[in-house]
Coordinates of C-alpha atoms and ligand atoms in Angstrom, one line a residue:
X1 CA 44.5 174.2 -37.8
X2 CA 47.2 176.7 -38.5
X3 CA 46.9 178.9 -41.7
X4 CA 49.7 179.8 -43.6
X5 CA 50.9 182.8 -45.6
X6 CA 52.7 181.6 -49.2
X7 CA 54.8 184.8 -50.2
X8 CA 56.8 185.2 -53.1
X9 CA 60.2 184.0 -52.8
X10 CA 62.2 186.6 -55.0
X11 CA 66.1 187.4 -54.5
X12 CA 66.2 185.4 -51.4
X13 CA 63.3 187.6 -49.8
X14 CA 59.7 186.5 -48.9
X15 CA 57.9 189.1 -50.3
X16 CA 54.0 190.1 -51.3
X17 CA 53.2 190.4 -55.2
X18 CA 53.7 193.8 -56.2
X19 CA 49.6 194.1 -56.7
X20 CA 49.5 193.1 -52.8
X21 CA 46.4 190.6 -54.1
X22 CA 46.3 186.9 -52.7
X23 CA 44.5 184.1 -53.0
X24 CA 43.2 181.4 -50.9
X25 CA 44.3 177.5 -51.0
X26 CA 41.7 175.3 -49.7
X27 CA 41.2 171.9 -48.1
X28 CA 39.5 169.9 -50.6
X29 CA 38.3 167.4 -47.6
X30 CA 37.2 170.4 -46.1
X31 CA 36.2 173.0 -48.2
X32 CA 35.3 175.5 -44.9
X33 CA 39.3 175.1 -44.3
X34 CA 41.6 177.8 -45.9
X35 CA 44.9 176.2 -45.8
X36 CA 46.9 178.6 -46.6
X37 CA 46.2 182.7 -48.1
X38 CA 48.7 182.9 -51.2
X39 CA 50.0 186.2 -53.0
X40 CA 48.9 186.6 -56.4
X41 CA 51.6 187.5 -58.8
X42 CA 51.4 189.7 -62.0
X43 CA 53.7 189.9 -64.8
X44 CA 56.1 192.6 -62.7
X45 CA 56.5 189.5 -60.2
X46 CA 57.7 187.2 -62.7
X47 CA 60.0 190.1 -64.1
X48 CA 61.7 190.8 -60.9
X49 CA 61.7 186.9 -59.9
X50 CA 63.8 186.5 -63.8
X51 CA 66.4 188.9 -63.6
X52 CA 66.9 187.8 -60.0
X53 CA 68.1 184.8 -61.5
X54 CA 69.8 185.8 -64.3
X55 CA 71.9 188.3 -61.8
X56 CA 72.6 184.8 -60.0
X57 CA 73.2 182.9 -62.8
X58 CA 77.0 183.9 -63.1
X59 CA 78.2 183.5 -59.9
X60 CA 76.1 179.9 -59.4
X61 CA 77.6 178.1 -62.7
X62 CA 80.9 178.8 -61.4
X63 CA 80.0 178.0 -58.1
X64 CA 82.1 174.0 -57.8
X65 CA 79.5 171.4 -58.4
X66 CA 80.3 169.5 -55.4
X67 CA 79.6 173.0 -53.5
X68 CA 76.4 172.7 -54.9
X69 CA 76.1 169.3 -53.9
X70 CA 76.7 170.2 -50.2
X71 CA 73.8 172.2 -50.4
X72 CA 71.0 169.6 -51.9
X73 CA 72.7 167.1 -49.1
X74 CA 71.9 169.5 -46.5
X75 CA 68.4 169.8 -47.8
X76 CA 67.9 166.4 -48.0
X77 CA 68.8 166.1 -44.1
X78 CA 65.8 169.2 -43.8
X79 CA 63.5 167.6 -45.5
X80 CA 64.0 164.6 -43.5
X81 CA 63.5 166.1 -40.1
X82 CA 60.2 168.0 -41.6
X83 CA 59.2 164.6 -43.3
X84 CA 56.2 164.6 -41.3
X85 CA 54.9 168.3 -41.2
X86 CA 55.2 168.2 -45.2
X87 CA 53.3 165.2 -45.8
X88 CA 50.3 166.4 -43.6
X89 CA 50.2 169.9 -45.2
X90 CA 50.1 167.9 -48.6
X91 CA 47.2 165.9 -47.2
X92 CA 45.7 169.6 -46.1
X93 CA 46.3 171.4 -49.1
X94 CA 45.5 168.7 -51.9
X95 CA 44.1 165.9 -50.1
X96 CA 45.9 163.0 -50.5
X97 CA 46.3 159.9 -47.4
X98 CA 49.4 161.1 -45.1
X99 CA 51.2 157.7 -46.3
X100 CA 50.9 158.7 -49.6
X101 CA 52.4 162.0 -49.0
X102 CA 55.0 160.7 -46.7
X103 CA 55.7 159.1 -50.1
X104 CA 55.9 162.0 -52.0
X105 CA 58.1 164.1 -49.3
X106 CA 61.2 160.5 -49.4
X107 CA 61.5 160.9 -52.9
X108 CA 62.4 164.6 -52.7
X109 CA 64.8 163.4 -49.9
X110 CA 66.5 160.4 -52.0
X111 CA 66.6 162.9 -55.1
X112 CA 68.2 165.8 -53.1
X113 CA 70.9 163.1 -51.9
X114 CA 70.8 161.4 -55.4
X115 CA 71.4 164.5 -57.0
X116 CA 74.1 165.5 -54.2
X117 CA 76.4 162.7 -55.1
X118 CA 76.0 163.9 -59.2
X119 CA 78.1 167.3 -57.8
X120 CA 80.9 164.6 -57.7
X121 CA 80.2 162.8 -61.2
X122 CA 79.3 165.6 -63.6
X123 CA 81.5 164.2 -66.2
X124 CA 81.9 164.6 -69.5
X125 CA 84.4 162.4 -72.0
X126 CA 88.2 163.2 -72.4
X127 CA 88.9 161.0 -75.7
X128 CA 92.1 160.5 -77.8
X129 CA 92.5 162.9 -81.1
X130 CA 93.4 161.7 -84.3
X131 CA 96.3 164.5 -84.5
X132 CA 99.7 164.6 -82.5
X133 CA 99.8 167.2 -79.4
X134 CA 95.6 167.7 -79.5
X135 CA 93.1 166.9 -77.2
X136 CA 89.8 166.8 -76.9
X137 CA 86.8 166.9 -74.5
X138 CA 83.2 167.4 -74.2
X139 CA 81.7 169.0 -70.8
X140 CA 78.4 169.4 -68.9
X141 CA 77.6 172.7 -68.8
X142 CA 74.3 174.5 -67.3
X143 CA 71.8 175.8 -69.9
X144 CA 71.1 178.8 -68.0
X145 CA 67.5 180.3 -66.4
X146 CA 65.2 177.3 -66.0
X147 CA 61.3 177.9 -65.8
X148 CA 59.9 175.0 -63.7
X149 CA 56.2 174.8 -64.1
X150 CA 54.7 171.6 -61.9
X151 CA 51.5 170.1 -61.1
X152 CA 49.6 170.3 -58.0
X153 CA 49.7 166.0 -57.6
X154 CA 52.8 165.5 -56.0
X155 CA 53.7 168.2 -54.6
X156 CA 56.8 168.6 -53.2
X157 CA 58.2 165.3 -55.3
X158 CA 58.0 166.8 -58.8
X159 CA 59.0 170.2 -57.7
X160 CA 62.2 168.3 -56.5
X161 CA 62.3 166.2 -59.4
X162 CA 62.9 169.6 -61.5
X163 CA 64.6 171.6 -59.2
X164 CA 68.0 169.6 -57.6
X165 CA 69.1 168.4 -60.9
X166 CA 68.3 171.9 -62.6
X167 CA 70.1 173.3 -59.2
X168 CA 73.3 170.4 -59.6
X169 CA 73.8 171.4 -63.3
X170 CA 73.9 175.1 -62.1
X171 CA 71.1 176.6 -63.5
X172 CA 69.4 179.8 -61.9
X173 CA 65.4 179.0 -61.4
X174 CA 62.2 181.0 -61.8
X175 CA 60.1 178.1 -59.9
X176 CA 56.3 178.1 -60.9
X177 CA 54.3 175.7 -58.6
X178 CA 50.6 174.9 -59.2
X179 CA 48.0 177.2 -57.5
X180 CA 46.7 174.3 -55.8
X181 CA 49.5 173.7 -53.8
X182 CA 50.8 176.7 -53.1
X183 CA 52.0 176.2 -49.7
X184 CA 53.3 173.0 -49.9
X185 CA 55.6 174.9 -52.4
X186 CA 56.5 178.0 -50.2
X187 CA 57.3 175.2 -47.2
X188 CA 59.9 173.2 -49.6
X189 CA 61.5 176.5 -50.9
X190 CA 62.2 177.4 -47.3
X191 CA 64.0 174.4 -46.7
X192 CA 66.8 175.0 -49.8
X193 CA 66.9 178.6 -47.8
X194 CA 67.7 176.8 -44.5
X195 CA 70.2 175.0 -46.4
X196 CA 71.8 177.5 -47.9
X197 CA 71.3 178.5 -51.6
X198 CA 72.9 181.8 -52.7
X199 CA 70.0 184.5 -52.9
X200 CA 68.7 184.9 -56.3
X201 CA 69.5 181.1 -57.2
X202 CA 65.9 179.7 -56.6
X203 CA 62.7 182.1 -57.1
X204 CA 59.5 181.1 -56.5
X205 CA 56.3 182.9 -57.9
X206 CA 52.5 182.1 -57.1
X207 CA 49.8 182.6 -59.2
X208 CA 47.9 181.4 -62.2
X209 CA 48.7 179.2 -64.8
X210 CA 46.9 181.3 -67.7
X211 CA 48.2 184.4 -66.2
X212 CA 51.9 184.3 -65.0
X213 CA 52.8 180.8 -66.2
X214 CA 52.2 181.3 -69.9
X215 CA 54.0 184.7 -69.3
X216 CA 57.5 183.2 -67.7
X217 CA 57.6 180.2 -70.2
X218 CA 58.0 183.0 -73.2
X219 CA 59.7 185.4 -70.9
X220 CA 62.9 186.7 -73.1
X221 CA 64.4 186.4 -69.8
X222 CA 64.3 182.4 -69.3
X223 CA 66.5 180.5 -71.5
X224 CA 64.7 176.7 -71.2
X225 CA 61.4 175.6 -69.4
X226 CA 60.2 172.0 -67.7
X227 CA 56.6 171.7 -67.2
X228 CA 54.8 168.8 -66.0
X229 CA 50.9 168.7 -66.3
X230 CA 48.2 168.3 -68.9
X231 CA 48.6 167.4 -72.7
X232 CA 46.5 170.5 -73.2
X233 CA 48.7 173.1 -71.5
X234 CA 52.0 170.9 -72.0
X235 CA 51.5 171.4 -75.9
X236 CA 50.6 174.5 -75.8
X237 CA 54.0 175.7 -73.9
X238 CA 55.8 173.9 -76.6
X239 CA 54.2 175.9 -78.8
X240 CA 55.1 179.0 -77.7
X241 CA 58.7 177.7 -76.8
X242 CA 58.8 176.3 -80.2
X243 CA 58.5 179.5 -82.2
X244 CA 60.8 181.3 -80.0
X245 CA 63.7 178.3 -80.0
X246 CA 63.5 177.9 -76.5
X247 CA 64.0 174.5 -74.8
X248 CA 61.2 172.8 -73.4
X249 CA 60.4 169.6 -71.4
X250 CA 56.8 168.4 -71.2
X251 CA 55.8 165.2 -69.1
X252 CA 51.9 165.1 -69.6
X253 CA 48.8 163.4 -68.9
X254 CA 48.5 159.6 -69.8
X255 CA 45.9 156.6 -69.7
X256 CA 47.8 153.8 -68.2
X257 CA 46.6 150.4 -68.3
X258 CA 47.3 147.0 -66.8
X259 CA 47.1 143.6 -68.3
X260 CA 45.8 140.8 -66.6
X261 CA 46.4 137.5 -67.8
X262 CA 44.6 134.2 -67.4
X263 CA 47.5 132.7 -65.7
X264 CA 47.6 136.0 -63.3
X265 CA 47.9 135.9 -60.0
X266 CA 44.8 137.4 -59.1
X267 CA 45.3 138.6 -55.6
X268 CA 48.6 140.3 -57.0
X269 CA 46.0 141.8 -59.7
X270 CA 43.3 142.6 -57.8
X271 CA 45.6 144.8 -55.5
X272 CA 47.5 146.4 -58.0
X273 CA 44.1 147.2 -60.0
X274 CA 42.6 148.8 -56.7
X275 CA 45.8 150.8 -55.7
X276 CA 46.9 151.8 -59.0
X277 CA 43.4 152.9 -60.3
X278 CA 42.0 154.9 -56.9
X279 CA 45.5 155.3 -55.1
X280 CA 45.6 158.9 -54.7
X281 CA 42.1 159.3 -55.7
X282 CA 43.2 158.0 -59.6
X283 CA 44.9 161.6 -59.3
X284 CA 48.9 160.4 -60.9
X285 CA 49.8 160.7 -63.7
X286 CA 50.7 156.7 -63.6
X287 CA 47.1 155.7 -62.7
X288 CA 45.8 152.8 -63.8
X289 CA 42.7 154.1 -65.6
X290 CA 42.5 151.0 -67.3
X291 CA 42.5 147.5 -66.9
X292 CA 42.4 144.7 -69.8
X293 CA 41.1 141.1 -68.0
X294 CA 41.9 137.5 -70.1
X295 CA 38.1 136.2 -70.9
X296 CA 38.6 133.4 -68.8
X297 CA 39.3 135.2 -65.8
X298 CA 37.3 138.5 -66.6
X299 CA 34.0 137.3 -64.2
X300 CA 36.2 136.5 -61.4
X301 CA 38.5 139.3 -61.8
X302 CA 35.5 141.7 -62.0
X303 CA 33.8 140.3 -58.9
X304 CA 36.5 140.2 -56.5
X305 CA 37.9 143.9 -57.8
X306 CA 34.4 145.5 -57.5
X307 CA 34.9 144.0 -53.8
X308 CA 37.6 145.3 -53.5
X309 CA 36.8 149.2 -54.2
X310 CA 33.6 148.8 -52.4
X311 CA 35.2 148.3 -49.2
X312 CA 37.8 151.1 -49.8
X313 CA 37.3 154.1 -46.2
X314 CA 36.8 157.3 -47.7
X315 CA 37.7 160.4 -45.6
X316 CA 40.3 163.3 -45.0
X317 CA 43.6 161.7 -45.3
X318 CA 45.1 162.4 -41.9
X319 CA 42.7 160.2 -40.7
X320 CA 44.7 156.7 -40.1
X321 CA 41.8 154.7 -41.4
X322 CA 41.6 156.4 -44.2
X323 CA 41.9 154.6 -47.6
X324 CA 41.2 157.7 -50.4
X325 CA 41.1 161.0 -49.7
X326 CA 39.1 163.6 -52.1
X327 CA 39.5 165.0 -55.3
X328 CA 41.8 168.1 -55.6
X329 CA 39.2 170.9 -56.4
X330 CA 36.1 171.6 -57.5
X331 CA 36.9 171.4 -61.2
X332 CA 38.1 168.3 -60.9
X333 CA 34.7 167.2 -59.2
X334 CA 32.8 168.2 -61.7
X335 CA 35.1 166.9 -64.8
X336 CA 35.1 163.4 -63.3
X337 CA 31.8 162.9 -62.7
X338 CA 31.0 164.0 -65.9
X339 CA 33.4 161.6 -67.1
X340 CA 31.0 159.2 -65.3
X341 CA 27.8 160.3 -67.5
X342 CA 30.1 159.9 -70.3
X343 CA 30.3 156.5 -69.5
X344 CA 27.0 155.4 -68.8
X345 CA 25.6 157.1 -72.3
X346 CA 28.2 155.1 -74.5
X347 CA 27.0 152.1 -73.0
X348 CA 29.9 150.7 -70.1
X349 CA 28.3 148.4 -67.6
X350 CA 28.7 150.7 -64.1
X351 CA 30.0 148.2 -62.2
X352 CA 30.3 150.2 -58.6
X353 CA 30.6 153.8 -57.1
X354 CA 29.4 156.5 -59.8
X355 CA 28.7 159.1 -57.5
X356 CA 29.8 161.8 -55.1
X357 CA 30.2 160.5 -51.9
X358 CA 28.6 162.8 -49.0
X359 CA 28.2 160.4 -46.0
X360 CA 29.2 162.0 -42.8
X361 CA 32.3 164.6 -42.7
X362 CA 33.0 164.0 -46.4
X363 CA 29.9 166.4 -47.6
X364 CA 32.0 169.2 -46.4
X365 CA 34.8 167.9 -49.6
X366 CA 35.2 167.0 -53.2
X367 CA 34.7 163.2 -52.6
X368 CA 33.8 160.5 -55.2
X369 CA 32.8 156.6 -55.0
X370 CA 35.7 154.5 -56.2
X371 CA 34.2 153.2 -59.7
X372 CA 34.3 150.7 -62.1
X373 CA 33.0 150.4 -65.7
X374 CA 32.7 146.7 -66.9
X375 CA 32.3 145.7 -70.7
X376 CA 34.0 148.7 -71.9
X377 CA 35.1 149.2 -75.2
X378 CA 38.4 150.5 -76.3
X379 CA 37.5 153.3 -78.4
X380 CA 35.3 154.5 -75.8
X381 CA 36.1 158.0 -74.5
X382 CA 36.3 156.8 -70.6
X383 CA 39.1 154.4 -72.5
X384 CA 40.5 157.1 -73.8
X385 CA 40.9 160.3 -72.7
X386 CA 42.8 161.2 -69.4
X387 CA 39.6 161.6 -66.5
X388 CA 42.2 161.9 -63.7
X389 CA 39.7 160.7 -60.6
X390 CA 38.7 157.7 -59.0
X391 CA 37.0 156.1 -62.3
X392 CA 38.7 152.6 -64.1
X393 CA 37.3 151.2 -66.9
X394 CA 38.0 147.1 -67.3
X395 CA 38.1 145.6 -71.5
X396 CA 38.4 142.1 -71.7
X397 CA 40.4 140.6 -73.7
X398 CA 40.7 137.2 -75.9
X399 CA 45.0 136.9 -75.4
X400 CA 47.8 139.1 -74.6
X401 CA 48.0 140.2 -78.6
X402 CA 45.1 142.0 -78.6
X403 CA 45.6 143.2 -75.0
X404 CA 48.5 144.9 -76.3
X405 CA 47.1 146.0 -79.1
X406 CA 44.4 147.3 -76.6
X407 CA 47.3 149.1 -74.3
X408 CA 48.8 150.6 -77.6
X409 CA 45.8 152.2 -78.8
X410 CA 45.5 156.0 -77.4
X411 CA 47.4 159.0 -77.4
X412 CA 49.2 158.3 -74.6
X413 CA 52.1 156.1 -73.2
X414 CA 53.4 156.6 -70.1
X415 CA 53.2 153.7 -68.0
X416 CA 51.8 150.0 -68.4
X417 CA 51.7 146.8 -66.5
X418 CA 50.9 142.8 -66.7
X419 CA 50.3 140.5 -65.0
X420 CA 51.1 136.9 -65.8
X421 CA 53.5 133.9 -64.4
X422 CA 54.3 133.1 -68.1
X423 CA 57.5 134.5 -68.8
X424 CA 57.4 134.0 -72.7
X425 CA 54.7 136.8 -72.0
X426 CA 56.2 139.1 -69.9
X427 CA 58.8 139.2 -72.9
X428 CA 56.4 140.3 -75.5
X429 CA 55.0 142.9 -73.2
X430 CA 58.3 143.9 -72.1
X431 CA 59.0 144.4 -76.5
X432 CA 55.6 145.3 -77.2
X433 CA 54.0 147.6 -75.0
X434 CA 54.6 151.2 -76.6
X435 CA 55.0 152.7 -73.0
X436 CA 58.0 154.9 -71.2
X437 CA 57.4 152.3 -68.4
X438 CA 56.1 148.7 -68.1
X439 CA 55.5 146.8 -64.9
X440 CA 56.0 143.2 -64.6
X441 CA 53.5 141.9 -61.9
X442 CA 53.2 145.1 -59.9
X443 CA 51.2 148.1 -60.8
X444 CA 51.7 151.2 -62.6
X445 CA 52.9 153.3 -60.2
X446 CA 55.9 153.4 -58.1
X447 CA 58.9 154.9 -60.0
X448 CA 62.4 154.9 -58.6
X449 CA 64.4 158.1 -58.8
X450 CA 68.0 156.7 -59.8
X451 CA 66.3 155.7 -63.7
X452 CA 64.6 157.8 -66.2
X453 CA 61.1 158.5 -66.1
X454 CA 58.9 159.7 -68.6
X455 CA 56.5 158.9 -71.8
X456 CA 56.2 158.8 -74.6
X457 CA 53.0 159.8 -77.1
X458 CA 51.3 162.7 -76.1
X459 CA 52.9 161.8 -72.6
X460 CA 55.7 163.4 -73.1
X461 CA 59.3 163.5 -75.3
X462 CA 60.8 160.4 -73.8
X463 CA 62.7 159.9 -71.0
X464 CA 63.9 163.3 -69.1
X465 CA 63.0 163.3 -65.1
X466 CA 65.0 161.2 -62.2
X467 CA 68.2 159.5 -63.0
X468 CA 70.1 157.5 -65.0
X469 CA 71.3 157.3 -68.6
X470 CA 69.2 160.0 -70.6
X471 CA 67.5 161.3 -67.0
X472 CA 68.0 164.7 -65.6
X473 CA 71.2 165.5 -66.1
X474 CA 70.6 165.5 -69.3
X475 CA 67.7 168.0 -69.9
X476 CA 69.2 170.6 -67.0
X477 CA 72.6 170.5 -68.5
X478 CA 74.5 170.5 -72.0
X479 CA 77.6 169.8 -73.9
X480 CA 80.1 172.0 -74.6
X481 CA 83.0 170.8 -76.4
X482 CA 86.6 171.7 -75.9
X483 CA 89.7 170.7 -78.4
X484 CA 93.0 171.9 -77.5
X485 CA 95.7 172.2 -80.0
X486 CA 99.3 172.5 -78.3
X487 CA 101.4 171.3 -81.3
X488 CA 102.1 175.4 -82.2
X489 CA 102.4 173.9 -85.6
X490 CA 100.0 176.0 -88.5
X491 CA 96.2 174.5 -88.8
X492 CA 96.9 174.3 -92.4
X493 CA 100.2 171.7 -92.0
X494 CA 97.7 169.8 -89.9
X495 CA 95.3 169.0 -92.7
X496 CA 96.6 166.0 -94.3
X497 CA 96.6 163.7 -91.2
Ligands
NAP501 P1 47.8 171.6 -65.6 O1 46.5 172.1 -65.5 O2 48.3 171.3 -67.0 O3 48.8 172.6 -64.8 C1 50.1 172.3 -64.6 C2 50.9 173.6 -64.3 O4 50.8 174.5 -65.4 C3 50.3 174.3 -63.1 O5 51.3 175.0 -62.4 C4 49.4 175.4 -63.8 O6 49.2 176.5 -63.0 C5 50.2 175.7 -65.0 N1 49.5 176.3 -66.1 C6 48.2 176.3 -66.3 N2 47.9 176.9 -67.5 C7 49.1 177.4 -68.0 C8 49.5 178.2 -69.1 N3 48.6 178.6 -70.0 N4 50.8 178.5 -69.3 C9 51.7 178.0 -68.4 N5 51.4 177.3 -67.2 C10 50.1 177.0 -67.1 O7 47.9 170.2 -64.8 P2 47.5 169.8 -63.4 O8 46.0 169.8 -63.3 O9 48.2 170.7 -62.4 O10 48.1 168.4 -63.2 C11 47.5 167.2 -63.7 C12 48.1 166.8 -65.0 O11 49.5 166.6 -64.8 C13 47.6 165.5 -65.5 O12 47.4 165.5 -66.9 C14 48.7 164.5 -65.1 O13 48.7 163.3 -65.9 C15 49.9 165.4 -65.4 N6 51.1 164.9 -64.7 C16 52.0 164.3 -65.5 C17 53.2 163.8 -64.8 C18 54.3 163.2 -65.6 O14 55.4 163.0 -65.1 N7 54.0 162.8 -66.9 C19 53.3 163.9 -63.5 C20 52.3 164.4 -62.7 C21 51.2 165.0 -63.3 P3 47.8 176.7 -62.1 O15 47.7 175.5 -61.2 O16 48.0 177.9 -61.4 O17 46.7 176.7 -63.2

């Protein structure tokens, strides 16, 4: 298959990183396949890719919004026609099943038309003074030069998640993709070039985290920063952000869970365990790494899921009778299945899977079994901590008190689920579960990009990607107020109103 070269996109140019060193991006069904060789930026990059955008900045904020909106709508009519060729790079470059990155590629193309039709709305509130011949307003105004740091899970959705809004607002960007998905990066950058944005507007640098990423979120260039990724690196950047009063949005990691309830549907259950726990390999941050089961359903529940995952196709994703692709990388591998041990010493039941899977083609890749841990225990690490893989651990649960109480109880909250036909409990979830999201008899994942998303917890500030009231308008944009007097009268007459 083809391989690609990922340049740096600085000042509307594709160029090498000054150093001229690359890096390769690899198949990770396919180790043996280099998907794509990948400059390697230093710190000279990243200064060149800044002041590129804050030489654009000026020109871009006064640039009309619905101008701007033109532009996203024309990328959205791009990325439609290239719908297909993204999706199967994202299958080639971080392994996940074409439908799945089909997936990933139409909510880029509803958020670039979302985020189109916001170039018409950006408005602000005109509202009556208390003084004669005064009014008053407060505007949306850009912030300034974003640095957009993103994960490698969805990769061309959460880059657009950041970047249209951020582009709508009128914000310049510095755009920092993760090295796993380099190309997949490079390929949606060239399609806001075919569509038009003014050179300088949208930069895009390659290259490591540790190295250039920590550099451009404290660059004195870059006057806010959105990340989305780990707790671990997330807190850290607001650490650095922190002490230098700069603006940052984290979404981070999180240990989702779903309830079921002993008046569940089970075959609703069952397939929203299976596809929220080891849809994209148990690789989004919305997995459903855990699953609390009623007592009087929790042997039937656990019988027909472990069916369930047994008889899930494992294989490269392009592959129509594919099910679950690999793991991203070789870390990853080797994390999860340690994860695994983990769970066997504190004592979990392995239910199914546990291992790598090699069988056939898939000894080439990064593959692991779909598993399940029975008889977990809440506090145990596997219930716990963010594994991000293939692994689910099931806790039963005596009613839907303490399977809240369950849900509530780790560091993270971003998205939960239950399943029951008793609406007097869907209520209580809907009140009690301490979650940015909650399902109600569907699974975890499978957000919509006209509301909020986000979590809470160590998942994140609240609720600042996609749409809606307290969305992304509102982290890519502030408010500037205006009051205009017009009375020519002294301020000091005015006081006494
Ligand atoms: P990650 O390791 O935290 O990396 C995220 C991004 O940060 C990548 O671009 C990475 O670059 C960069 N980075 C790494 N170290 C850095 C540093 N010291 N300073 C600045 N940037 C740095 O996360 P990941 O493995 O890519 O993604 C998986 C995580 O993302 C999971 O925890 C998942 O839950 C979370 N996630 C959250 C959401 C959400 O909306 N809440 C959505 C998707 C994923 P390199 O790749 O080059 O290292």
């Amino acid at each position: 298959m083809k391989m690609e070269h990922a340049k740096n996109y600085i000042n509307g140019e594709w160029v090498d990183s000054e150093s001229g060193k690359t890096f390769q991006s690899i198949n990770p069904a396919n180790k043996e396949e280099v998907v794509g060789v990948v400059s390697k930026s230093g710190r000279e990059d990243i200064d060149r890719a800044v002041q590129a955008a804050r030489e654009a900045y000026d020109k871009w904020r006064l640039t009309p919004a619905p101008r701007r909106g033109e532009i996203l709508f024309k990328a959205a009519e791009i990325l439609k026609n290239k719908k297909e060729i993204l999706g199967r790079l994202e299958t080639r470059e971080m392994g996940k099943v074409l439908m799945e990155g089909l997936g990933d590629v139409q909510e880029a193309i509803d958020m670039a038309y979302y985020m189109a039709g916001e170039g018409r709305r950006f408005s602000g509130e005109t509202v009556p003074s208390e003084l004669p011949d005064k009014d008053m307003k407060s505007l949306r105004v850009p912030i300034g030069v974003f640095a957009l740091i993103t994960p490698w899970n969805f990769p061309i959705a959460i880059p657009a998640w950041k970047i249209f809004p951020a582009l709508i607002c009128g914000n310049t960007i510095v755009f920092k993709p993760s090295s796993e998905v380099s190309v997949c990066a490079a390929k949606f950058v060239e399609i806001l070039e075919e569509a038009g944005i003014p050179k300088g507007v949208l930069n895009l640098v390659h290259g490591s985290g540790g190295e250039v990423g920590e550099y451009l979120a404290g660059h004195p260039g870059i006057d806010a920063v959105s990340f989305t990724g780990s707790f671990e690196i997330g807190s850290r950047l607001e650490g650095i952000c922190g002490n230098i009063h700069r603006p940052v949005v984290t979404e981070m990691g999180g240990k989702n869970v779903i309830l079921v309830m002993e008046d569940a549907n089970l075959d609703l259950a069952i397939e929203g365990a299976v596809w929220g726990g080891f849809g994209t390999s148990g690789q989004r941050c919305t997995a459903a790494s855990r699953v609390t089961v009623h007592k009087k359903v929790y042997d039937t529940f656990m019988e027909r899921f472990q069916t369930a995952a047994s008889q899930l196709r494992l294989g490269d994703g392009l592959k129509k009778e594919t099910d679950m692709g690999p793991v991203v990388n070789e870390t990853q591998f080797h994390k999860i299945l340690n994860y695994i041990d983990i769970g066997k010493d504190e004592g979990a039941r392995l239910i199914v899977g546990g291992k790598a899977h090699r069988e056939g083609e898939c000894a080439k890749g990064y593959f692991i079994q779909p598993t399940i841990f029975g008889d977990v225990a809440p506090k145990m690490r596997i219930a716990q901590e963010e594994i991000f893989g293939p692994v689910v651990s099931v806790i039963r649960a005596e009613d839907v008190e303490e399977a809240i109480r369950i849900a509530n109880g780790t560091p993270f909250g971003l998205s939960s689920a239950i399943y029951t036909q008793d609406v007097n409990k869907t209520a209580i979830a809907e009140r009690d579960l301490d979650f940015g999201i909650v399902y109600i008899n569907a699974s975890t994942i499978g957000a919509e990009i006209h509301l909020p998303f986000g979590g809470i917890k160590r998942s994140g500030y609240g609720r600042k990607e996609a749409g809606g009231r307290g969305g992304a308008l509102d982290t890519y944009s502030r408010w500037k107020v205006i009051y205009r007097d017009f009375s020519g009268r002294l301020q000091k007459a005015q006081i006494d109103k």
